[in-house]
Coordinates of C-alpha atoms in Angstrom, one line a residue:
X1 CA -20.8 -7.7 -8.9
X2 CA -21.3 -11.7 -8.9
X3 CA -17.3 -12.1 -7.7
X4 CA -15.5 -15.9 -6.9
X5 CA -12.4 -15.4 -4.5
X6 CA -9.8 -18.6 -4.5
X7 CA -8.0 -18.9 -2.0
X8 CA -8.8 -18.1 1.6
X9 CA -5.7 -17.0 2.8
X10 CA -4.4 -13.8 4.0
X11 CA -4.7 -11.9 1.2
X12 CA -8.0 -13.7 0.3
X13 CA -9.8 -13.2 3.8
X14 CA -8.8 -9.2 3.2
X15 CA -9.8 -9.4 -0.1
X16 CA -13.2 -10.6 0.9
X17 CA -13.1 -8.3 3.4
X18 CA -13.2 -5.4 1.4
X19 CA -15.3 -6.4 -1.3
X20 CA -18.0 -7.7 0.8
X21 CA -18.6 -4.5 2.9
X22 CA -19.3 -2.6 -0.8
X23 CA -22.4 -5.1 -1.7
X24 CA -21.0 -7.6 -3.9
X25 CA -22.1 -10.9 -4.0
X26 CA -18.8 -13.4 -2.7
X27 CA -18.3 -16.7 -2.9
X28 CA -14.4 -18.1 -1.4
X29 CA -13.2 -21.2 -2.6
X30 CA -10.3 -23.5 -0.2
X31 CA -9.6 -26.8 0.2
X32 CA -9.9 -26.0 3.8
X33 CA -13.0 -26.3 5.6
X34 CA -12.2 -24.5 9.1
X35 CA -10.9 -21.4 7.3
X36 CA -13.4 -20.9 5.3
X37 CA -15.9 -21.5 8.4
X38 CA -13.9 -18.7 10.3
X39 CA -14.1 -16.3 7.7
X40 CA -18.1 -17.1 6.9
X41 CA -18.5 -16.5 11.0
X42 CA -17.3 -13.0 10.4
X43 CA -18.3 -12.2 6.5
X44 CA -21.8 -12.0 5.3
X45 CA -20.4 -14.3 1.9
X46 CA -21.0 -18.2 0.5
X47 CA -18.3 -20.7 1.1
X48 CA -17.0 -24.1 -1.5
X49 CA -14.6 -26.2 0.4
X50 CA -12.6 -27.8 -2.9
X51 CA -9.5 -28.0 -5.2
X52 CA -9.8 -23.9 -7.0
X53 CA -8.2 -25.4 -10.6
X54 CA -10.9 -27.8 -11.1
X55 CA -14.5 -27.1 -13.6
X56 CA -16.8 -29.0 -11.3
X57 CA -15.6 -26.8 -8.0
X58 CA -15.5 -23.4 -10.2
X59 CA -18.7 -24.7 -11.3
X60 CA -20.2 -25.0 -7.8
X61 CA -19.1 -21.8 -6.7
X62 CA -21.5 -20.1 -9.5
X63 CA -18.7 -19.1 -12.3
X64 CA -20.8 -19.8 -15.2
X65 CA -22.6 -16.4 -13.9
X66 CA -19.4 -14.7 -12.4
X67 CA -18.5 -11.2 -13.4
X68 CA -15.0 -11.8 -11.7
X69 CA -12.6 -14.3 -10.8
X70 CA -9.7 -13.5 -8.2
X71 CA -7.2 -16.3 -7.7
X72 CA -5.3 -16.4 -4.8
X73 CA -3.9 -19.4 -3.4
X74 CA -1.0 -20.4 -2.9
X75 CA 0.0 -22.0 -5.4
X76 CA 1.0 -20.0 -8.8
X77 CA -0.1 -23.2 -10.9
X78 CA -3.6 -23.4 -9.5
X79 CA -4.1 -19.5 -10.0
X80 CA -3.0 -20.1 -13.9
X81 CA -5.2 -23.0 -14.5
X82 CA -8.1 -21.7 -12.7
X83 CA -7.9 -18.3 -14.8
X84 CA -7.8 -20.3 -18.1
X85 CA -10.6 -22.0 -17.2
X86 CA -12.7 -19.1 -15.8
X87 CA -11.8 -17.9 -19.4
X88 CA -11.9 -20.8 -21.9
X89 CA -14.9 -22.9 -20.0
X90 CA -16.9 -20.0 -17.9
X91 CA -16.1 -17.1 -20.3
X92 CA -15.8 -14.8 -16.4
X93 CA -15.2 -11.2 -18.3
X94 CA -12.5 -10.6 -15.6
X95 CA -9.6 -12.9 -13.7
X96 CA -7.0 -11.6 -11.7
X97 CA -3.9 -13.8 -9.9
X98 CA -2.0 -13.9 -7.5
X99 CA 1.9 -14.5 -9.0
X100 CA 5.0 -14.8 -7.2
X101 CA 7.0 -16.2 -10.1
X102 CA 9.1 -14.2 -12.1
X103 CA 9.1 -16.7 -14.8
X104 CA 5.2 -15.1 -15.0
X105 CA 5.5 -11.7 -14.3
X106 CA 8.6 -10.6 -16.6
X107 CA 6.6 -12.6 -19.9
X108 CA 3.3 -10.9 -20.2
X109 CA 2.8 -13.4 -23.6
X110 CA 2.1 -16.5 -21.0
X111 CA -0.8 -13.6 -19.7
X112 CA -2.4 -12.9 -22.5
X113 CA -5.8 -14.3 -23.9
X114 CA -4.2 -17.3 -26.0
X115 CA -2.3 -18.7 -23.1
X116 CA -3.3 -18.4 -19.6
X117 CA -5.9 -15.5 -20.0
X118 CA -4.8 -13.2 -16.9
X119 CA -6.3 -9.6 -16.6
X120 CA -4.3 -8.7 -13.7
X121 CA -1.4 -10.1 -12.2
X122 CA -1.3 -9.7 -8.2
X123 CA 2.6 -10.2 -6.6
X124 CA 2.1 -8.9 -3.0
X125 CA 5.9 -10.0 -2.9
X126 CA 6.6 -7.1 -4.9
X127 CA 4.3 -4.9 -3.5
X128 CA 5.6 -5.3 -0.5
X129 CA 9.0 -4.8 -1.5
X130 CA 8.5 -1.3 -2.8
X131 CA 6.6 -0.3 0.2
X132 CA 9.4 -1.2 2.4
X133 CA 12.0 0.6 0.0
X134 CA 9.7 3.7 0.1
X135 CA 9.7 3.8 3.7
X136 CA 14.0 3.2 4.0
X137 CA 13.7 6.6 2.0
X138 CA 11.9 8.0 4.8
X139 CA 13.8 6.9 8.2
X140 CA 11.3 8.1 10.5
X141 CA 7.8 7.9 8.5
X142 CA 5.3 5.0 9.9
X143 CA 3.7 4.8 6.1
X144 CA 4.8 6.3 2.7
X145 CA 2.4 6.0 -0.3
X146 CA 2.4 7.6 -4.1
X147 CA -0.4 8.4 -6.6
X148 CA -0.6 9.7 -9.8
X149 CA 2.3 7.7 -11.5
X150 CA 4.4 8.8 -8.2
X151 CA 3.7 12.0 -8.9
X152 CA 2.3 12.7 -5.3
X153 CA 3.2 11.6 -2.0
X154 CA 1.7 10.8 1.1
X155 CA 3.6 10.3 4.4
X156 CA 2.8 9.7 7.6
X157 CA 4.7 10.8 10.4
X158 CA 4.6 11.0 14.8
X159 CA 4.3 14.8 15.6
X160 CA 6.9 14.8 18.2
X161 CA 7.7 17.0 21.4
X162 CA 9.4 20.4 20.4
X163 CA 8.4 19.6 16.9
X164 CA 7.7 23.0 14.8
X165 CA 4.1 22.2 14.2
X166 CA 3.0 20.9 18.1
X167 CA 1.0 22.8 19.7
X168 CA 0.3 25.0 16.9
X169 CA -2.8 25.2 14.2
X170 CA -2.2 23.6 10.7
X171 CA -2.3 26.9 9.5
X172 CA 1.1 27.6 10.5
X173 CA 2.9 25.3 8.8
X174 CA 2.7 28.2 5.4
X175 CA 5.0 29.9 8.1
X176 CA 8.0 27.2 8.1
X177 CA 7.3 26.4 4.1
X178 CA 9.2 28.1 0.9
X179 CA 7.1 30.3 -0.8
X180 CA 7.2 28.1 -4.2
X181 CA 6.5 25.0 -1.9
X182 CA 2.5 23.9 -0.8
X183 CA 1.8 20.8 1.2
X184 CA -1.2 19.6 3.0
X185 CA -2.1 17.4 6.1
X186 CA -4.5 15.3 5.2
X187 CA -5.4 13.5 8.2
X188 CA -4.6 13.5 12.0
X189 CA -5.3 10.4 14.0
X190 CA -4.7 11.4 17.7
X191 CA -5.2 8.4 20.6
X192 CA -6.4 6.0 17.4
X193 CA -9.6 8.3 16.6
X194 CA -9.9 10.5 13.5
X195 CA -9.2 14.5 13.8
X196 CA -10.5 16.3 11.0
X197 CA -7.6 18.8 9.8
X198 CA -9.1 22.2 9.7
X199 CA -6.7 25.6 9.6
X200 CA -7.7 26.0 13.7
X201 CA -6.6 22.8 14.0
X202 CA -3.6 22.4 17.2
X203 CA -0.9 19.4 16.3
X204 CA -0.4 17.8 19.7
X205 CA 2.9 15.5 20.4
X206 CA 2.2 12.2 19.5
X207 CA -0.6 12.8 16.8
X208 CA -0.3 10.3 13.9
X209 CA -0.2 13.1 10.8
X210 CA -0.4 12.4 7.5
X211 CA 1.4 15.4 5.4
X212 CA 1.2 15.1 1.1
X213 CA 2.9 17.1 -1.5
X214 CA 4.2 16.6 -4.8
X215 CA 6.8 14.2 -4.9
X216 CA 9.8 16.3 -5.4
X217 CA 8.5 18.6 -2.0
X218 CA 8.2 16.2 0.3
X219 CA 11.8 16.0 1.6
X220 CA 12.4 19.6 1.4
X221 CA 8.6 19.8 3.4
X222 CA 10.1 17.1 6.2
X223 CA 12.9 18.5 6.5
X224 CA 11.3 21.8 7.4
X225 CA 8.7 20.3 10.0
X226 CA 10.7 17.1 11.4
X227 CA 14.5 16.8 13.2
X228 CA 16.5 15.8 10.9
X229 CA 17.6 12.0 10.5
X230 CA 20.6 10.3 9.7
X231 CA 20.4 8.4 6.2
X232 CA 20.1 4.6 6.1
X233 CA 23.0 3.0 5.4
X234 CA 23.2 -0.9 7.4
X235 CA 19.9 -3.1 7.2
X236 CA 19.8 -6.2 8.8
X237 CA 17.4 -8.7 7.3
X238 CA 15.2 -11.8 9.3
X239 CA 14.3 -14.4 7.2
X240 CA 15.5 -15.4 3.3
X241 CA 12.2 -16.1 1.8
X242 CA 10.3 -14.6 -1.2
X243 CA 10.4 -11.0 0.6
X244 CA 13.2 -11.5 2.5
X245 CA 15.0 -12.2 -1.1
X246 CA 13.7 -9.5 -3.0
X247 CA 14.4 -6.8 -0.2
X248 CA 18.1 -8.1 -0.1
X249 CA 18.4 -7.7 -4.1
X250 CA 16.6 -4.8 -4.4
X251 CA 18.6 -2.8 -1.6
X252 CA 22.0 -4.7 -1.9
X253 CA 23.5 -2.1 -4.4
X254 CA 22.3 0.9 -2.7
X255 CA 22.9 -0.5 1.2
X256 CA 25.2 -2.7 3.4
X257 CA 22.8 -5.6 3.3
X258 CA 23.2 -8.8 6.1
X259 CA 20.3 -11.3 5.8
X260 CA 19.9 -14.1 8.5
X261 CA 18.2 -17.5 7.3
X262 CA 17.4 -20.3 9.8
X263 CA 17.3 -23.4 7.1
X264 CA 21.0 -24.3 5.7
X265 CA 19.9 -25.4 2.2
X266 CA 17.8 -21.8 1.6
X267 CA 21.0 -20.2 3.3
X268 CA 23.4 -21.4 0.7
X269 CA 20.9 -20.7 -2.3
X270 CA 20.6 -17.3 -1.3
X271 CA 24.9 -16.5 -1.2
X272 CA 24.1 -17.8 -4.8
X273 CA 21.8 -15.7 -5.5
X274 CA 23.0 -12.3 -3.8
X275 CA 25.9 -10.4 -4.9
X276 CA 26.8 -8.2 -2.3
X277 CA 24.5 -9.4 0.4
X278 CA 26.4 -10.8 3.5
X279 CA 23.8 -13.7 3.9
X280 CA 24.2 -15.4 7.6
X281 CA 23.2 -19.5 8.3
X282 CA 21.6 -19.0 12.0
X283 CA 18.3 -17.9 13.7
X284 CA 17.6 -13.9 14.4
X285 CA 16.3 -14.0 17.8
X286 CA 19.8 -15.6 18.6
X287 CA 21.3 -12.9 20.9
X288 CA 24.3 -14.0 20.3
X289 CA 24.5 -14.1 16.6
X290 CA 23.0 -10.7 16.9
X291 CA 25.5 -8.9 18.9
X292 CA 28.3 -10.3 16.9
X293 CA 26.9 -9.1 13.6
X294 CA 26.9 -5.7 15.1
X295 CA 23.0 -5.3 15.5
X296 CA 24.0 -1.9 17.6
X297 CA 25.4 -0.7 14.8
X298 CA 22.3 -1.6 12.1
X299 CA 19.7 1.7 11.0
X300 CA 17.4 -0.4 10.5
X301 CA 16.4 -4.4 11.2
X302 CA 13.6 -6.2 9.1
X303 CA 12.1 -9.4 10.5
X304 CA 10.7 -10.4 7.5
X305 CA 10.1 -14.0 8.1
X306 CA 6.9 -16.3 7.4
X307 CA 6.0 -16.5 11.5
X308 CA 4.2 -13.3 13.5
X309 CA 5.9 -14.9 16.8
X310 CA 9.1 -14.9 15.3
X311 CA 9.5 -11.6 13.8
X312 CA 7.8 -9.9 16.9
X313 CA 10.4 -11.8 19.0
X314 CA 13.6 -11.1 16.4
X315 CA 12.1 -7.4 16.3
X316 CA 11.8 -6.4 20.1
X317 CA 15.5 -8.0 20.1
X318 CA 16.9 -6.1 17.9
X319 CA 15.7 -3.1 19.4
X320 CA 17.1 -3.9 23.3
X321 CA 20.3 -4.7 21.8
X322 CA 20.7 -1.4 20.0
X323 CA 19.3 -1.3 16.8
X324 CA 17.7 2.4 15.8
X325 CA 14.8 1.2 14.0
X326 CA 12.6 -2.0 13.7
X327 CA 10.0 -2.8 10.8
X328 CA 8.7 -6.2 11.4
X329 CA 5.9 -8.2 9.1
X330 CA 3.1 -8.9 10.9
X331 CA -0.2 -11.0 9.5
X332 CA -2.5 -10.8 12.2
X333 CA -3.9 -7.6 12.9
X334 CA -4.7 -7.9 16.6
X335 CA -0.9 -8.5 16.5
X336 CA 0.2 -5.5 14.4
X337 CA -1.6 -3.2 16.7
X338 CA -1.1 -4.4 19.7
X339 CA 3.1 -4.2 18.9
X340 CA 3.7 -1.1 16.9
X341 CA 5.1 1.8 19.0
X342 CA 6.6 -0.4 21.6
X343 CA 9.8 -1.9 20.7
X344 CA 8.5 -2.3 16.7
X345 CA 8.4 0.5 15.1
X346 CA 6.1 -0.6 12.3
X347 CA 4.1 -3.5 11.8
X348 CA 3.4 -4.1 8.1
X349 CA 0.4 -6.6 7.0
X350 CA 1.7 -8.2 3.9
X351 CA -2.1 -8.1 2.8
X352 CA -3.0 -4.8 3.5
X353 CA -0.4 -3.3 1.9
X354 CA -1.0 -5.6 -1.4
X355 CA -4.5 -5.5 -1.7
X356 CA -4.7 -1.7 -2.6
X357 CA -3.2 -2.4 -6.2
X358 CA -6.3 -4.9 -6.4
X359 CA -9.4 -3.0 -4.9
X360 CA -7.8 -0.1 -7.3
X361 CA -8.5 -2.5 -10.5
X362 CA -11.4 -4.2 -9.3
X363 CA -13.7 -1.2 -8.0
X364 CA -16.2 0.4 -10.4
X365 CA -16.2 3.9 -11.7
X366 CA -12.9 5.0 -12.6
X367 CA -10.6 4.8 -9.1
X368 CA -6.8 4.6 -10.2
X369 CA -5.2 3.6 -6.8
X370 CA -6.1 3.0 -3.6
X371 CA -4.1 2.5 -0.1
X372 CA -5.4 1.3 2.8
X373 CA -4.2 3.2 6.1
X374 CA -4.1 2.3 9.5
X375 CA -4.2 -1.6 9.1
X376 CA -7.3 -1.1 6.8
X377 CA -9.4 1.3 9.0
X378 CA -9.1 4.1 6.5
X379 CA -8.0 5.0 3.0
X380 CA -6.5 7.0 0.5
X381 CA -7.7 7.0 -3.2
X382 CA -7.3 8.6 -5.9
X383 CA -10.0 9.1 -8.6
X384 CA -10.9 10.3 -12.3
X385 CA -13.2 13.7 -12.3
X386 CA -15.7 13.3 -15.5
X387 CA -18.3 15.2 -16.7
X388 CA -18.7 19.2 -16.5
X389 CA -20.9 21.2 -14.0
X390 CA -24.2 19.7 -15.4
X391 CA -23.3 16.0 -15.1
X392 CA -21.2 15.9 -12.0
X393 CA -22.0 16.6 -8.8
X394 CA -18.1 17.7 -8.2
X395 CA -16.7 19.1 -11.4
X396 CA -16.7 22.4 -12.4
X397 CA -17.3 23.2 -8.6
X398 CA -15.1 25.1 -5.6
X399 CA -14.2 21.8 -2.9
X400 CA -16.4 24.3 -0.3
X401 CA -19.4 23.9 -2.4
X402 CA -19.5 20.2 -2.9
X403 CA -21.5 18.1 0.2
X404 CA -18.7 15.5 1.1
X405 CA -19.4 13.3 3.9
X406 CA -17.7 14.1 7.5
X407 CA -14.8 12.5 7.8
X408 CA -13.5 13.2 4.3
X409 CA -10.5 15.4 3.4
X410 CA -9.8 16.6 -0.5
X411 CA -5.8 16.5 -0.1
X412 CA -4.7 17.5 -3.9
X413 CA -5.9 17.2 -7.7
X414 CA -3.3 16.1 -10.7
X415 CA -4.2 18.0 -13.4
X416 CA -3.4 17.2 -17.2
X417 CA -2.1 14.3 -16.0
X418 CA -1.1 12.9 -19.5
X419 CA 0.5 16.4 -20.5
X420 CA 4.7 15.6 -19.7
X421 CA 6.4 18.2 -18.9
X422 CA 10.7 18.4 -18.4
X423 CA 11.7 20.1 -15.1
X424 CA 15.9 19.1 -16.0
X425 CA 18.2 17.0 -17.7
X426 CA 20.4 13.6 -15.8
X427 CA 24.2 13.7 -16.7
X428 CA 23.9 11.8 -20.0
X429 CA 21.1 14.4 -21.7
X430 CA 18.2 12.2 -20.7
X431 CA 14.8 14.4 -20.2
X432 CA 13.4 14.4 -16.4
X433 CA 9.9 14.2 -17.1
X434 CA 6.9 14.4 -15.1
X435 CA 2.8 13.9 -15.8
X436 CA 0.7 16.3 -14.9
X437 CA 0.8 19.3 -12.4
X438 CA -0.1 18.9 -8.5
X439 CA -2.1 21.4 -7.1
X440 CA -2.4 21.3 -3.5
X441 CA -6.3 21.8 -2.5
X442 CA -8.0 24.2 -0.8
X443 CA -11.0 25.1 0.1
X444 CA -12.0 27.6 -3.1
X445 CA -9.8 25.1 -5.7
X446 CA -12.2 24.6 -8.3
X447 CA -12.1 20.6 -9.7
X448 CA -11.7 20.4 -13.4
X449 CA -12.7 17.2 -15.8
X450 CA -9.7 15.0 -16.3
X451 CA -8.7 15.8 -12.8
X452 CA -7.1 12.8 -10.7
X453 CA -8.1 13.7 -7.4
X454 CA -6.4 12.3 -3.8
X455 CA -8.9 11.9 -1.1
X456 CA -8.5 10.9 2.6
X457 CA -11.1 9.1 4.5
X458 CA -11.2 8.4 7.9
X459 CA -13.7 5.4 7.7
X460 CA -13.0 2.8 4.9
X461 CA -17.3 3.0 5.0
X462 CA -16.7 6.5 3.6
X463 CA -15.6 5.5 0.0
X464 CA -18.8 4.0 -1.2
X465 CA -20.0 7.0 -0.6
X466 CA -16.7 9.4 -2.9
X467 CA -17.5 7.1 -5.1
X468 CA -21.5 7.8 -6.1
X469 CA -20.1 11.9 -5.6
X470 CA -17.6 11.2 -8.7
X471 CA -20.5 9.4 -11.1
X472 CA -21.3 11.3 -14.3
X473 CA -25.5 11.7 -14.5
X474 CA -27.4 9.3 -17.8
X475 CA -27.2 12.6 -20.1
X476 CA -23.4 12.5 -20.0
X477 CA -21.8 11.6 -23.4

């Protein structure tokens, strides 16, 4: 695809990043000129240096031939403006923004074709904010992803000394499992290099693993392979900006909250804005301010702020002073993987974890989600089986007998995924419904058309390659 990127920013450069390496043709607009030469040094892609909301700059770019439009600045004005015109002047089939408003997000009528003309609205705020609530649910997993509507998880977890599964094959873990219970490691990443999970395969101490199930097994599967870990109950949260905010008012009624912001006049607008949220005017590497707030006595500490230096710093604090756990935002990736395992215990990329939601909508053939693992050196997708035995060159056939590329793992299928089905009732008669039913895969599990299947690869070059697998032949109807 012919694809225009505005916006060279984090989540633009990454975006770039991953839609270059699968043959598209990118252009990247910014008003900047030395980013854009930075990320043309590294990227084989064309650069515009001008204002993204303007005809004669989409126009230069090459929108009147554009299949796609992805706006991404900063500014939620420019994304609008530059959408309605990729509609109204270019006629681009497809625009996407980026949105951190909630004026924009909660009124899809101000989205539609008549007004601004958005396909897709982007908030990595959001995104980011349910990834970090996923992994307080989960107090000692590095990375916690769903699929299939939530109705399978993925966690990744440190195989630890004494664990049950160390020094054992993967095999073993039916052993330690309730019969009416199946899970599956889908990947093992031992020393930062890819393992590929076979039954044979020995779990050594240490090992990165990455265990799915269906959603409602994945606690009872933990708790069966993993010490058990005290609940979260006291977060402490660095910085009161668009993350730092939602966190606080997404966890405040769930969670003894305390959020410390450096500048006085954001302080006081967010003990307007949160309820029960202790907010605190001061700055979080303050050692001071930290041991009178108790920071020994915090589960967890999030240094959410907008600066790498500063949350790396307010992190490894918190941590000498007491703190049992430390999740720290991090946007540059020599950064994130240079700190994580040392005093932070995991270093989230605000635009790796967003840009999943958009390489899901934006990829070809029919991908529902995608997750990028490991800081974007592997993934996790999930994709639509079509066709029957004829057409396909996976359906109708055992997971032994189809020729995947080394270095991919078949982790589970969601079958009749738009068939609900009640499993119980809540205390005011309300069905508990779920979509679908997980089966986990093995080698002689035969996939089925309408199947959503969850695959692992190693190598982020690997999903070109899933993807031509899953196309349905010309003869298809």
């Amino acid at each position: 695809m012919k694809i225009v990127i505005l916006g060279a920013g984090q989540v633009g450069a990454s975006v770039a990043e991953g839609l270059v390496s699968e043959e598209n043709d990118i252009t990247v607009v910014d008003q900047d000129p030395t980013r854009l030469a930075q990320l043309q040094d590294r990227l084989d892609l064309r650069t515009v240096v001008g204002d993204a909301a303007t005809p004669t700059v989409l126009r230069s770019a090459g929108a009147e031939d554009a299949d796609m439009v992805i706006a991404v600045t900063q500014s939620d004005q420019a994304n609008l403006v530059a959408c309605k015109l990729a509609q109204s002047v270019f006629n681009i089939p497809t625009r996407i923004a980026r949105l951190r408003s909630r004026d924009f997000l909660e009124d899809e009528s101000l989205l539609s074709g008549d007004n601004f003309a958005v396909d897709f609205a982007l908030c990595p705020e959001q995104v980011i904010t349910d990834y970090i609530r996923r992994l307080i649910e989960f107090p000692r997993a590095l990375q916690v992803l769903n699929f299939a509507r939530g109705r399978v998880c993925l966690v990744a977890v440190r195989a630890y000394e004494g664990g049950l599964l160390v020094g054992k094959p993967i095999k073993a873990m039916r052993e330690h499992l309730p019969p009416e219970i199946d899970a599956r490691i889908a990947a093992i990443f031992r020393d930062n290099q890819p393992v590929f999970p076979e039954g044979d395969t020995v779990v050594k101490a240490g090992d990165e693993v990455f265990l799915l199930a269906a959603a409602e097994n994945i606690h009872p599967v933990l708790n069966q392979l993993r010490r058990q870990t005290a609940r979260v109950e006291r977060i402490m949260i660095a910085g009161g900006g668009n993350i730092g905010l939602r966190l606080a008012k997404s966890l405040e009624d769930r969670y003894e909250v305390k959020l410390i912001e450096g500048r006085r006049p954001r302080a006081e607008l967010l003990a307007n804005e949160l309820n029960d949220t202790l907010v605190l005017y001061g700055d979080a590497t303050d050692e001071d301010l930290l041991e009178q707030e108790n920071i020994a006595e915090m589960d967890l500490f999030l240094a959410m702020t907008n600066d790498d230096e500063d949350n790396i710093m307010a992190g490894s604090l918190a941590k000498r002073l007491g703190c049992k756990r430390v999740v720290a935002l991090v946007n540059r990736r020599a950064y994130a993987e240079m700190i994580e395992g040392g005093p932070i215990d995991i270093g989230i990329s605000p635009a790796q974890v967003s840009i999943g939601t958009l390489l899901a909508y934006v990829r070809q053939g029919d991908v529902a989600e995608v997750h990028s693992l490991r800081r974007g050196a592997a993934e996790a997708l999930e994709i639509v089986a079509h066709g029957d035995r004829n057409t396909s060159k996976v359906v109708g056939r055992r997971i032994d007998e189809v020729q995947w590329p080394k270095g991919v793992t078949v982790a589970a299928l969601v079958r009749n995924f738009e068939v609900p089905i009640v499993v119980g009732q809540t205390d005011d008669w309300t069905a508990i419904t779920r979509y679908g039913e997980v089966v986990i895969a093995h080698h002689d599990t035969v996939i089925e058309p309408g199947d959503h299947v969850i695959i692992f690869c190693t190598r982020k070059k690997l999903v070109k390659k899933v993807e031509k697998l899953f196309q349905v032949g010309f003869h298809f109807v």
